Short mmCIF file of C-alpha atoms in Angstrom, two decimals:
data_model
loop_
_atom_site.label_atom_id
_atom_site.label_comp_id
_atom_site.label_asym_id
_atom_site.label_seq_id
_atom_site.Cartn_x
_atom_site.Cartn_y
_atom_site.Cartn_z
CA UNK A 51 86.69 100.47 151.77
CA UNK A 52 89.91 102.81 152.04
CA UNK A 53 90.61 101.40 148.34
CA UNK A 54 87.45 102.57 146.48
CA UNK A 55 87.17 105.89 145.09
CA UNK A 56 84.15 106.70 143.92
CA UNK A 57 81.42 106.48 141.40
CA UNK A 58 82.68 106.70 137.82
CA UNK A 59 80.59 106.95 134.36
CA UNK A 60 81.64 104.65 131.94
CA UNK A 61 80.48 107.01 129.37
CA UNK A 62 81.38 111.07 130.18
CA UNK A 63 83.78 110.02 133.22
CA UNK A 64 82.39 112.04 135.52
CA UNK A 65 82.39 111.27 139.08
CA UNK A 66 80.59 111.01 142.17
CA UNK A 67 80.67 109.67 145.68
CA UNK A 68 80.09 106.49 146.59
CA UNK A 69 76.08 106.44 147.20
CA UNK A 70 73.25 104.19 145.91
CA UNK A 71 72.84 106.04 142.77
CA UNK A 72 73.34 104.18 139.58
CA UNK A 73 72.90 106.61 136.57
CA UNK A 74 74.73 109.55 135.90
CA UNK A 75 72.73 112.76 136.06
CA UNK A 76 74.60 114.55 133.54
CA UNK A 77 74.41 111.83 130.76
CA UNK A 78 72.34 108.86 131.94
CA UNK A 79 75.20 106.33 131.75
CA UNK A 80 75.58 103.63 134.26
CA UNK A 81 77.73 104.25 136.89
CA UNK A 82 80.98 102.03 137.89
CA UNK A 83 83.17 101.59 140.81
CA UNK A 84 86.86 103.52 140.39
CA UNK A 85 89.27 101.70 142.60
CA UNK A 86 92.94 102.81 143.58
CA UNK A 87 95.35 101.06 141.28
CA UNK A 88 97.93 101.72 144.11
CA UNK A 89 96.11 99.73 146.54
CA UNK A 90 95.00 96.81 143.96
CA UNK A 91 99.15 96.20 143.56
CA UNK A 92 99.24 95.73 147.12
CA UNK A 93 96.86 92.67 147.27
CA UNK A 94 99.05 89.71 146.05
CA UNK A 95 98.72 86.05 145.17
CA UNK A 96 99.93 84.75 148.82
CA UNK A 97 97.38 87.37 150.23
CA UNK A 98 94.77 85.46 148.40
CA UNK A 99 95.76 82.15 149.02
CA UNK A 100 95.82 82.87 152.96
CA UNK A 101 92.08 83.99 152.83
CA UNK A 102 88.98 82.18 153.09
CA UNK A 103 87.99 79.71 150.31
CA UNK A 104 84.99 82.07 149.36
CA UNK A 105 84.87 85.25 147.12
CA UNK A 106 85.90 86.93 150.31
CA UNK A 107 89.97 85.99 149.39
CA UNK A 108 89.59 88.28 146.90
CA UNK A 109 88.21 91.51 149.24
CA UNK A 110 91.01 93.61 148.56
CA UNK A 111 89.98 94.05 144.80
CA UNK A 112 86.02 94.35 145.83
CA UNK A 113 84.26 97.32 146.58
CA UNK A 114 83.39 96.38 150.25
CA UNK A 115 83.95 93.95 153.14
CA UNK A 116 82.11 90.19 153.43
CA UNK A 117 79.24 90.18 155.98
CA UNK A 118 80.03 88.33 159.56
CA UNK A 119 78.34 85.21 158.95
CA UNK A 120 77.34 85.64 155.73
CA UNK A 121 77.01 82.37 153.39
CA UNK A 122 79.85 81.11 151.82
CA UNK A 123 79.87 81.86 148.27
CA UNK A 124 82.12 81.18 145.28
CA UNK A 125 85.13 78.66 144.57
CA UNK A 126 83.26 76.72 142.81
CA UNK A 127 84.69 73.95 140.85
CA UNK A 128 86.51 74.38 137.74
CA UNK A 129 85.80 71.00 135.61
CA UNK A 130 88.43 69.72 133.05
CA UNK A 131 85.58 68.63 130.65
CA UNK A 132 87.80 66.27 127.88
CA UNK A 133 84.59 64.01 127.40
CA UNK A 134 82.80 67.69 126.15
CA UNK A 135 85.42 68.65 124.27
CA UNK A 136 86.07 64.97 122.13
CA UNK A 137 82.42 65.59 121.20
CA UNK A 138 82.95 69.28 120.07
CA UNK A 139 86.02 68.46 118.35
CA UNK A 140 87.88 70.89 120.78
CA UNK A 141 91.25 70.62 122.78
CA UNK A 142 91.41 72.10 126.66
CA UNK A 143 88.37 72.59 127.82
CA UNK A 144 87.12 73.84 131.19
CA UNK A 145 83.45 74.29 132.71
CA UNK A 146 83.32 76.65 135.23
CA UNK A 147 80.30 75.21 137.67
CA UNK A 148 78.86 77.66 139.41
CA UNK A 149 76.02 75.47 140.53
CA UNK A 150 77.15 74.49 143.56
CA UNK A 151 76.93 77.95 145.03
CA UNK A 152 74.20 78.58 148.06
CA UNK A 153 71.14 79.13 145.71
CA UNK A 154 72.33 77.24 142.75
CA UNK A 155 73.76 80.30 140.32
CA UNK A 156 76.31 82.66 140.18
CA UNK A 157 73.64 85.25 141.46
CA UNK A 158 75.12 84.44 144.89
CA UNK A 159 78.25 86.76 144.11
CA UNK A 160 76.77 89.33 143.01
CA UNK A 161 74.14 88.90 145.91
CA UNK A 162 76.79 88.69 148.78
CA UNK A 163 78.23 91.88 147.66
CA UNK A 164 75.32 94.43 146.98
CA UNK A 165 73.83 92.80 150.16
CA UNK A 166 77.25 93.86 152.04
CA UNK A 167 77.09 97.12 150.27
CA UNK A 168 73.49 97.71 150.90
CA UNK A 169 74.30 96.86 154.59
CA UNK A 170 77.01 99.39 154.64
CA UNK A 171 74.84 102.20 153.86
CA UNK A 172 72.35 101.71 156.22
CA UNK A 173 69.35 100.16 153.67
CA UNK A 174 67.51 98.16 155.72
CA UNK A 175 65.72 96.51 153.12
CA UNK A 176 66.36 94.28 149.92
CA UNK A 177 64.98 94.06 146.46
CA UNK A 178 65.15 93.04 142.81
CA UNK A 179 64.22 92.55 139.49
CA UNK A 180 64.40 88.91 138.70
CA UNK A 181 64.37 86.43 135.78
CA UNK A 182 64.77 84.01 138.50
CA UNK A 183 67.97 82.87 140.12
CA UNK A 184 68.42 86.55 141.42
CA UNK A 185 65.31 85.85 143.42
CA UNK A 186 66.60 82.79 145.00
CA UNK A 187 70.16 84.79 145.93
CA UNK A 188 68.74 88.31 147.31
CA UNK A 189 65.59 85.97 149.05
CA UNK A 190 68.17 83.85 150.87
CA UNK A 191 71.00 86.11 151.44
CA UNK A 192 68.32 88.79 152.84
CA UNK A 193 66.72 86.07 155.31
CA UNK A 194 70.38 84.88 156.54
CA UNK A 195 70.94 88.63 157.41
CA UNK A 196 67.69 89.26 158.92
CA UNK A 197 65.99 91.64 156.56
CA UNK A 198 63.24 91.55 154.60
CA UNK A 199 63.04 91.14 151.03
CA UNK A 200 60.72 92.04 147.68
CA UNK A 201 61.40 90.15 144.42
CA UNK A 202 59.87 90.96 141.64
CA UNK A 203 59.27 88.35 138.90
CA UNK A 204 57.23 88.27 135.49
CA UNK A 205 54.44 86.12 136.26
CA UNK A 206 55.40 83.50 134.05
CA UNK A 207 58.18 82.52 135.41
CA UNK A 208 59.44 78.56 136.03
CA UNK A 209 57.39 77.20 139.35
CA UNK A 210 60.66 75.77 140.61
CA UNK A 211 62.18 79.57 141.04
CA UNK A 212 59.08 80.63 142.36
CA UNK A 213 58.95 78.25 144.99
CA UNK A 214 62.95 78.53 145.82
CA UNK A 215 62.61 82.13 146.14
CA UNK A 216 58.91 82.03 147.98
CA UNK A 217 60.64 79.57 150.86
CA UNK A 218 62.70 81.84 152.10
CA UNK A 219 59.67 84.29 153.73
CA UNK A 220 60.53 86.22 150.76
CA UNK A 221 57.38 89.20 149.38
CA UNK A 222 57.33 87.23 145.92
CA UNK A 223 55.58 90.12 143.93
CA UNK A 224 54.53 88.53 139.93
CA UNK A 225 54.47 91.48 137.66
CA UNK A 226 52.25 90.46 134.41
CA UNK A 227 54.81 91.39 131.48
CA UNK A 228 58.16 90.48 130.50
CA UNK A 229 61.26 90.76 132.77
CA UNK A 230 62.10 94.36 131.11
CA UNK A 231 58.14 95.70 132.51
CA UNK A 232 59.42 94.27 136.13
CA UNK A 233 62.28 96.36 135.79
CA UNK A 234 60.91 99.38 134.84
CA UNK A 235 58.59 99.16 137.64
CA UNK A 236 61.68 98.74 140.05
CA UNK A 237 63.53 101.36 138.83
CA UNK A 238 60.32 103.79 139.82
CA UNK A 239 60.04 102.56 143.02
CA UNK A 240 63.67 102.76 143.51
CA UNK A 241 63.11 106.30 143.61
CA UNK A 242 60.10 106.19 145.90
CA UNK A 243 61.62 103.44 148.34
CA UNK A 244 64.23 103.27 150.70
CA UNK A 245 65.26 100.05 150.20
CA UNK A 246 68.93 98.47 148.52
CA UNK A 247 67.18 97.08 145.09
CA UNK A 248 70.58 95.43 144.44
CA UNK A 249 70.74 95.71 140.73
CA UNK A 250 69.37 99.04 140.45
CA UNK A 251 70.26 101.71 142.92
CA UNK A 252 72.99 99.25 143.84
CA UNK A 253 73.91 97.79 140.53
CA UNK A 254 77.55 99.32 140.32
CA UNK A 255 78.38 97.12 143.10
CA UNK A 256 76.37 94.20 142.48
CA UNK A 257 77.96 93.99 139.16
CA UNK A 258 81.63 93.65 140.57
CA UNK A 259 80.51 90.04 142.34
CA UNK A 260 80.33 88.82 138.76
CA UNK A 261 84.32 89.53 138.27
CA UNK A 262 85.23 87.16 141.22
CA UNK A 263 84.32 84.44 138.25
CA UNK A 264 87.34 85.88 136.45
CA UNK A 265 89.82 85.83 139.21
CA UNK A 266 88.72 81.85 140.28
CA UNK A 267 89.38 81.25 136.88
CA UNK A 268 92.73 82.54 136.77
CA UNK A 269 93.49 81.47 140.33
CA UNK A 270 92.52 77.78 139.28
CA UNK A 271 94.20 77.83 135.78
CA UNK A 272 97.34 78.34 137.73
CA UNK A 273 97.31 81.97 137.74
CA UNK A 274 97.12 81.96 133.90
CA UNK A 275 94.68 83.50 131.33
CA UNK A 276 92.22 81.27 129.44
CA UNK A 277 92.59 81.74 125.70
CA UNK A 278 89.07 81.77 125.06
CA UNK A 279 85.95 82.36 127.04
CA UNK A 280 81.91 81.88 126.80
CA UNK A 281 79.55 83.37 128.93
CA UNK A 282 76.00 83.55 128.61
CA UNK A 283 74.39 86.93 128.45
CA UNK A 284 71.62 88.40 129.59
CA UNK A 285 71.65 92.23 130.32
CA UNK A 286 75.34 91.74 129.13
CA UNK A 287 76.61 92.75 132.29
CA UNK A 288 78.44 89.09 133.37
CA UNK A 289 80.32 89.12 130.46
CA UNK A 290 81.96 92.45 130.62
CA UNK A 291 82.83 91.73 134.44
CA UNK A 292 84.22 88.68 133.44
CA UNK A 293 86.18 90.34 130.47
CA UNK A 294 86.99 93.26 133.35
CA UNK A 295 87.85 91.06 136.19
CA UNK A 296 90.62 89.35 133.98
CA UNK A 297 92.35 93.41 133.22
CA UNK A 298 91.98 93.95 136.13
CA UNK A 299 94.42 90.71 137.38
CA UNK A 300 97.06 91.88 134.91
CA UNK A 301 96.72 95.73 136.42
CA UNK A 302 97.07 94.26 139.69
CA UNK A 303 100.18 92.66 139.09
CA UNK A 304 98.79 89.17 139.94
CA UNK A 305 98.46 87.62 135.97
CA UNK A 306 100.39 88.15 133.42
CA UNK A 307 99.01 89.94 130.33
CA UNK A 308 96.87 87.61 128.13
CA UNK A 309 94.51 88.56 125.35
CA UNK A 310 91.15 86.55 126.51
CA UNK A 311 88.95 86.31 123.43
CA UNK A 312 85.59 86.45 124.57
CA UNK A 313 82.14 85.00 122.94
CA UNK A 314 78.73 85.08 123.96
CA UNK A 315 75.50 82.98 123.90
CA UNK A 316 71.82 84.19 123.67
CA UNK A 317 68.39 82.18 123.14
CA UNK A 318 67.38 83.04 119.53
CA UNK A 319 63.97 83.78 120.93
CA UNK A 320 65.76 86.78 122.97
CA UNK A 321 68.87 87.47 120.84
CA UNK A 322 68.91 91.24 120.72
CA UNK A 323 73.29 91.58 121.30
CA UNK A 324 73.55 88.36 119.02
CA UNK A 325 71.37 90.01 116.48
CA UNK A 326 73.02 92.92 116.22
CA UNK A 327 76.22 91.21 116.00
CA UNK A 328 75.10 88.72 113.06
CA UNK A 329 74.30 92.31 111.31
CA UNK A 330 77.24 94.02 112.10
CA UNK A 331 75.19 97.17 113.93
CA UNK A 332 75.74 98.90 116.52
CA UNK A 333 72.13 99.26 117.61
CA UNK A 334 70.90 96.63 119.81
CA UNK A 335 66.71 97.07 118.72
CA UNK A 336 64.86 95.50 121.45
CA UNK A 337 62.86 92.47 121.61
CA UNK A 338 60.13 90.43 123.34
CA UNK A 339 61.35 87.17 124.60
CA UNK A 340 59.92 83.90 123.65
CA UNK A 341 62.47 81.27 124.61
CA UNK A 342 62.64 78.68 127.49
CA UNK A 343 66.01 80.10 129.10
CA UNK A 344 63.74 82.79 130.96
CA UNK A 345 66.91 83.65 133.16
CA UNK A 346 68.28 84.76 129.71
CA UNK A 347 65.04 86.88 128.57
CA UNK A 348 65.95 90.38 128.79
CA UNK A 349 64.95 91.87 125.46
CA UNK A 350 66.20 95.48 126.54
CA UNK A 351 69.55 94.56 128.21
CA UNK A 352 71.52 97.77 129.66
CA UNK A 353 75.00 96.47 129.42
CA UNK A 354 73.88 94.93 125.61
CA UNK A 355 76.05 97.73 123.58
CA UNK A 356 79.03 97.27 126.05
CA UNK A 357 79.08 93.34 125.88
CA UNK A 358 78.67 93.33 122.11
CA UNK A 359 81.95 95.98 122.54
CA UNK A 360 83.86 93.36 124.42
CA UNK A 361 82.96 90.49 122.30
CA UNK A 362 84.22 92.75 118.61
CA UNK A 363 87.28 94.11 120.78
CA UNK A 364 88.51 90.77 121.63
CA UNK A 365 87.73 88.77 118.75
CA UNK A 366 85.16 86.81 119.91
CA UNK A 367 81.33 86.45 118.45
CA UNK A 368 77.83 85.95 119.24
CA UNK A 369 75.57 83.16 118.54
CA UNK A 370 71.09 82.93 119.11
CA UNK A 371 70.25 79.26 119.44
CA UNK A 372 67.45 77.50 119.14
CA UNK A 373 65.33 76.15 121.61
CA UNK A 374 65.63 72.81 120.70
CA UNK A 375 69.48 73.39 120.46
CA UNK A 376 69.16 74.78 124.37
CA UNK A 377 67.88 71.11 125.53
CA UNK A 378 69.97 69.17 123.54
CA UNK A 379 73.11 71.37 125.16
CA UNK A 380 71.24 70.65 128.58
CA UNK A 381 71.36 67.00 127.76
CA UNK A 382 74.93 66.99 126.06
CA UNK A 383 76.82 68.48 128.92
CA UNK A 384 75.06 66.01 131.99
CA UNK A 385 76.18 62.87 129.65
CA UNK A 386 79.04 63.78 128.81
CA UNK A 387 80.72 65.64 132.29
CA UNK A 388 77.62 65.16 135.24
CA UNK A 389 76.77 68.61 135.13
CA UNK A 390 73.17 69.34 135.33
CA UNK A 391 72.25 73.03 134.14
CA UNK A 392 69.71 75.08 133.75
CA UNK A 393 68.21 76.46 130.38
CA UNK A 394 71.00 79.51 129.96
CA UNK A 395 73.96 76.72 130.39
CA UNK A 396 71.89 74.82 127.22
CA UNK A 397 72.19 78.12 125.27
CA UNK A 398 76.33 78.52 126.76
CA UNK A 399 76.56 74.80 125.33
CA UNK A 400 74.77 74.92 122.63
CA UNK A 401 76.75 78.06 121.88
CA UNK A 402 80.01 76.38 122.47
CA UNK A 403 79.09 73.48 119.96
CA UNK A 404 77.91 75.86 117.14
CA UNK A 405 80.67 78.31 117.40
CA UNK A 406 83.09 75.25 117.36
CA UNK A 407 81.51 73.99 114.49
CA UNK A 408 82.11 77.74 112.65
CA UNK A 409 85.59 77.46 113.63
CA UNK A 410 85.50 80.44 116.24
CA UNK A 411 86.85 77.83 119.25
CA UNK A 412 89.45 76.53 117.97
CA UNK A 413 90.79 73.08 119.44
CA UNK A 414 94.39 74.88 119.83
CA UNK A 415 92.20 77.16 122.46
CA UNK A 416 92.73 76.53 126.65
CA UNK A 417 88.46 77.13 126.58
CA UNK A 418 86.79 78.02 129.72
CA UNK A 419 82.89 77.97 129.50
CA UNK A 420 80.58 79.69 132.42
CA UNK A 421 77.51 77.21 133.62
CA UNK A 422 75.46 79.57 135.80
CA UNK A 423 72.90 78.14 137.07
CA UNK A 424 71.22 74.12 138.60
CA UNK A 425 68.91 72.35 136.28
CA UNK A 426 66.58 71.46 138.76
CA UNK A 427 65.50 75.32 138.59
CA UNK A 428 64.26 74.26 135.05
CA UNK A 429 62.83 70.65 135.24
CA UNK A 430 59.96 71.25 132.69
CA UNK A 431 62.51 72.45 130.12
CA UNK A 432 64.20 68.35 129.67
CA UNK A 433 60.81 66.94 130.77
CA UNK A 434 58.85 64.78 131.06
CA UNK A 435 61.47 61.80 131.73
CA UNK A 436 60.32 58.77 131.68
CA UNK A 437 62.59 55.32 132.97
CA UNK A 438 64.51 53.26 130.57
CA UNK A 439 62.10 50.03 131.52
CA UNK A 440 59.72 49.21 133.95
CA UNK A 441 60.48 45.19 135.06
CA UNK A 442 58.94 43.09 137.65
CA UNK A 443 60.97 42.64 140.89
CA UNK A 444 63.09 39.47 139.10
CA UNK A 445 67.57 38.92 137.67
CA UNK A 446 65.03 37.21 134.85
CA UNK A 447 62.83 40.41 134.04
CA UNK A 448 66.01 42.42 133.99
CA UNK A 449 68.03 40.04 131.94
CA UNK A 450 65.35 40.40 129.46
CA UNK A 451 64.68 43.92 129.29
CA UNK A 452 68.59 44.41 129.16
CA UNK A 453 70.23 41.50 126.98
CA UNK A 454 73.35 43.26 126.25
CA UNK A 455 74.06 44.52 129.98
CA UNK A 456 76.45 41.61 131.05
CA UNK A 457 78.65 42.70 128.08
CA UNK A 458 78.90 45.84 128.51
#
């Protein structure tokens, strides 16, 4: 689009033209998009509000143009969760659901746009990396455009995302190893193959889908700023696009400027940003997962040193929780607010509750916290449920089992 620029690297600044290429190849550091401030200004709340109720309202701050009959993705709800936050001892609280997208995760966003991308350069096929719910996204966007896909999974991955990515006519290829040996093999046959694997050789635009979770926020929020955001991380990349996505509002003219402190939540069995935050480093040392959120288990994560930047910057901090504490934040937000997540919206929860407890969320905080993904993706994780009581077909077998129920 006439408002992109080029390639930029977030570490030297040099630049290059827009290609799938990811790295630079002066310094190695990951490549971002550079868009024209001048033409940002000119998109404008009104603008938005006119568009479609997808991502897509917000095209004239992505990097490229929505598909023709592409799924619709984003605009998901944004919960006011008061039952959450009397339990948490908070004020205004928010949960930002984005299970109710097409595959069940915010993957879809980031999908829909390296698939556009990937489209617009003439790839004719798609692939990934996956802990999971990128599988689902790429597998489902790639069969709605009529291309063939290759996900790559570690073999030990949750049957439920196996079988919602295999549906889809999907080549489901399980890699024996941990998600960071999948994406090491990806990135070599990245090179070899000339295919879009989106969050490789496409990753710089792939990445910018995750910002349209900023600008929803604001948009819902009444174009305001949250005070306080938490976002689970993984390779760290959501929560800088999040933290990005809101500058990028106030560059544009369309919020006015907010400091939005931002914290982050890891599994304790994959904690390496957390870690490194709880000892005040600046090296993020590596480390092999062993933790039930597997969408969360990247134990090399590439955007680690940047999120762990973000989350210092803005005042913010970093919690590893348990994965006992991951169920019981599974099970606290459905009873309290209906919201079914996966593992990685325990550890956000579970986050939330422990850095409330610290006194990092404050209850004078407008809180916004990022559910990414459907529980049903990880049943075995809050199984196996059993019923309340088993009666015979009779008001008298009830009655009994129940005493209390006419009271209540």
């Amino acid at each position: 689009m006439a408002h992109v620029h080029q390639l930029r690297c977030r570490e030297c600044g040099r630049t290059y033209d827009i290609s799938p290429r990811y790295a630079c190849e002066w310094c190695f550091g990951p490549l971002e998009v550079a868009y024209d401030p001048d033409a940002a200004r000119q998109v404008t709340r009104e603008s938005i509000a006119a568009g479609p109720s997808t991502i897509w309202r917000y095209a004239g701050l992505l990097p490229v143009d929505e598909v023709p009959g592409s799924a619709p993705v984003g605009c998901t709800p944004l919960v006011r969760a008061d039952r959450l936050a009397a339990e948490l001892g908070l004020g205004e609280l928010w949960v930002k659901d984005d299970t109710r997208n097409p595959t069940n995760s915010f993957k879809d966003r980031v999908v829909a746009v390296a698939l556009a991308q990937a489209i617009e350069f003439g790839l004719k096929t798609v692939a990934c990396a996956s802990t999971g719910n990128l599988a689902n996204a790429v597998a489902a966007a790639a069969a709605r455009a009529g291309l063939p896909s290759y996900v790559f999974i570690p073999a030990n991955l949750e049957p439920a995302k196996i079988a919602t990515t295999a549906v889809y006519g999907a080549n489901v290829v399980a890699v024996d190893g941990t998600y960071d040996d999948v994406n090491r093999l990806c990135a070599e046959l990245a090179s070899e193959q000339p295919w879009a694997f989106v969050n490789i050789n496409v990753r710089p635009f792939y990445a910018e889908g995750s910002r349209t979770l900023a600008f929803e926020t604001a948009e819902q929020l009444g174009w305001q700023a949250p005070d306080h955001v938490v976002v689970p991380v993984a390779s760290g990349s959501l929560l800088t696009k999040i933290h990005k996505g809101f500058g990028d509002l106030v560059d544009a003219g369309l919020l006015d400027a907010a400091p939005v402190r931002v914290s982050g939540a890891q599994a304790a069995g994959c904690s390496p940003v957390a870690t490194a935050f709880a000892e005040s480093s600046d090296t993020i040392r590596p480390q092999k997962p062993d933790t039930i959120a597997k969408s969360l288990a990247i134990g090399d994560p590439a955007d680690g040193y940047y999120a762990l930047d973000v989350v210092r910057s803005t005042g913010g901090a970093l919690a590893g929780v348990t994965d006992d504490e991951v169920r019981a934040g599974i099970r606290l937000l459905a009873r309290t607010e209906g919201i079914f997540g996966e593992t990685a919206a325990g550890v956000t929860i579970a986050t939330l509750r422990r850095l409330a407890e610290e006194g990092v969320v404050r209850p004078d905080e407008r809180v916004v916290v990022y559910v990414t993904g459907h529980g049903l993706k990880t049943l075995d994780a809050v199984g196996p449920a059993t019923p309340t009581a088993t009666i015979a077909p009779t008001v008298d077998a009830f009655r009994a089992a129940f005493p209390g129920a006419a009271e209540a």
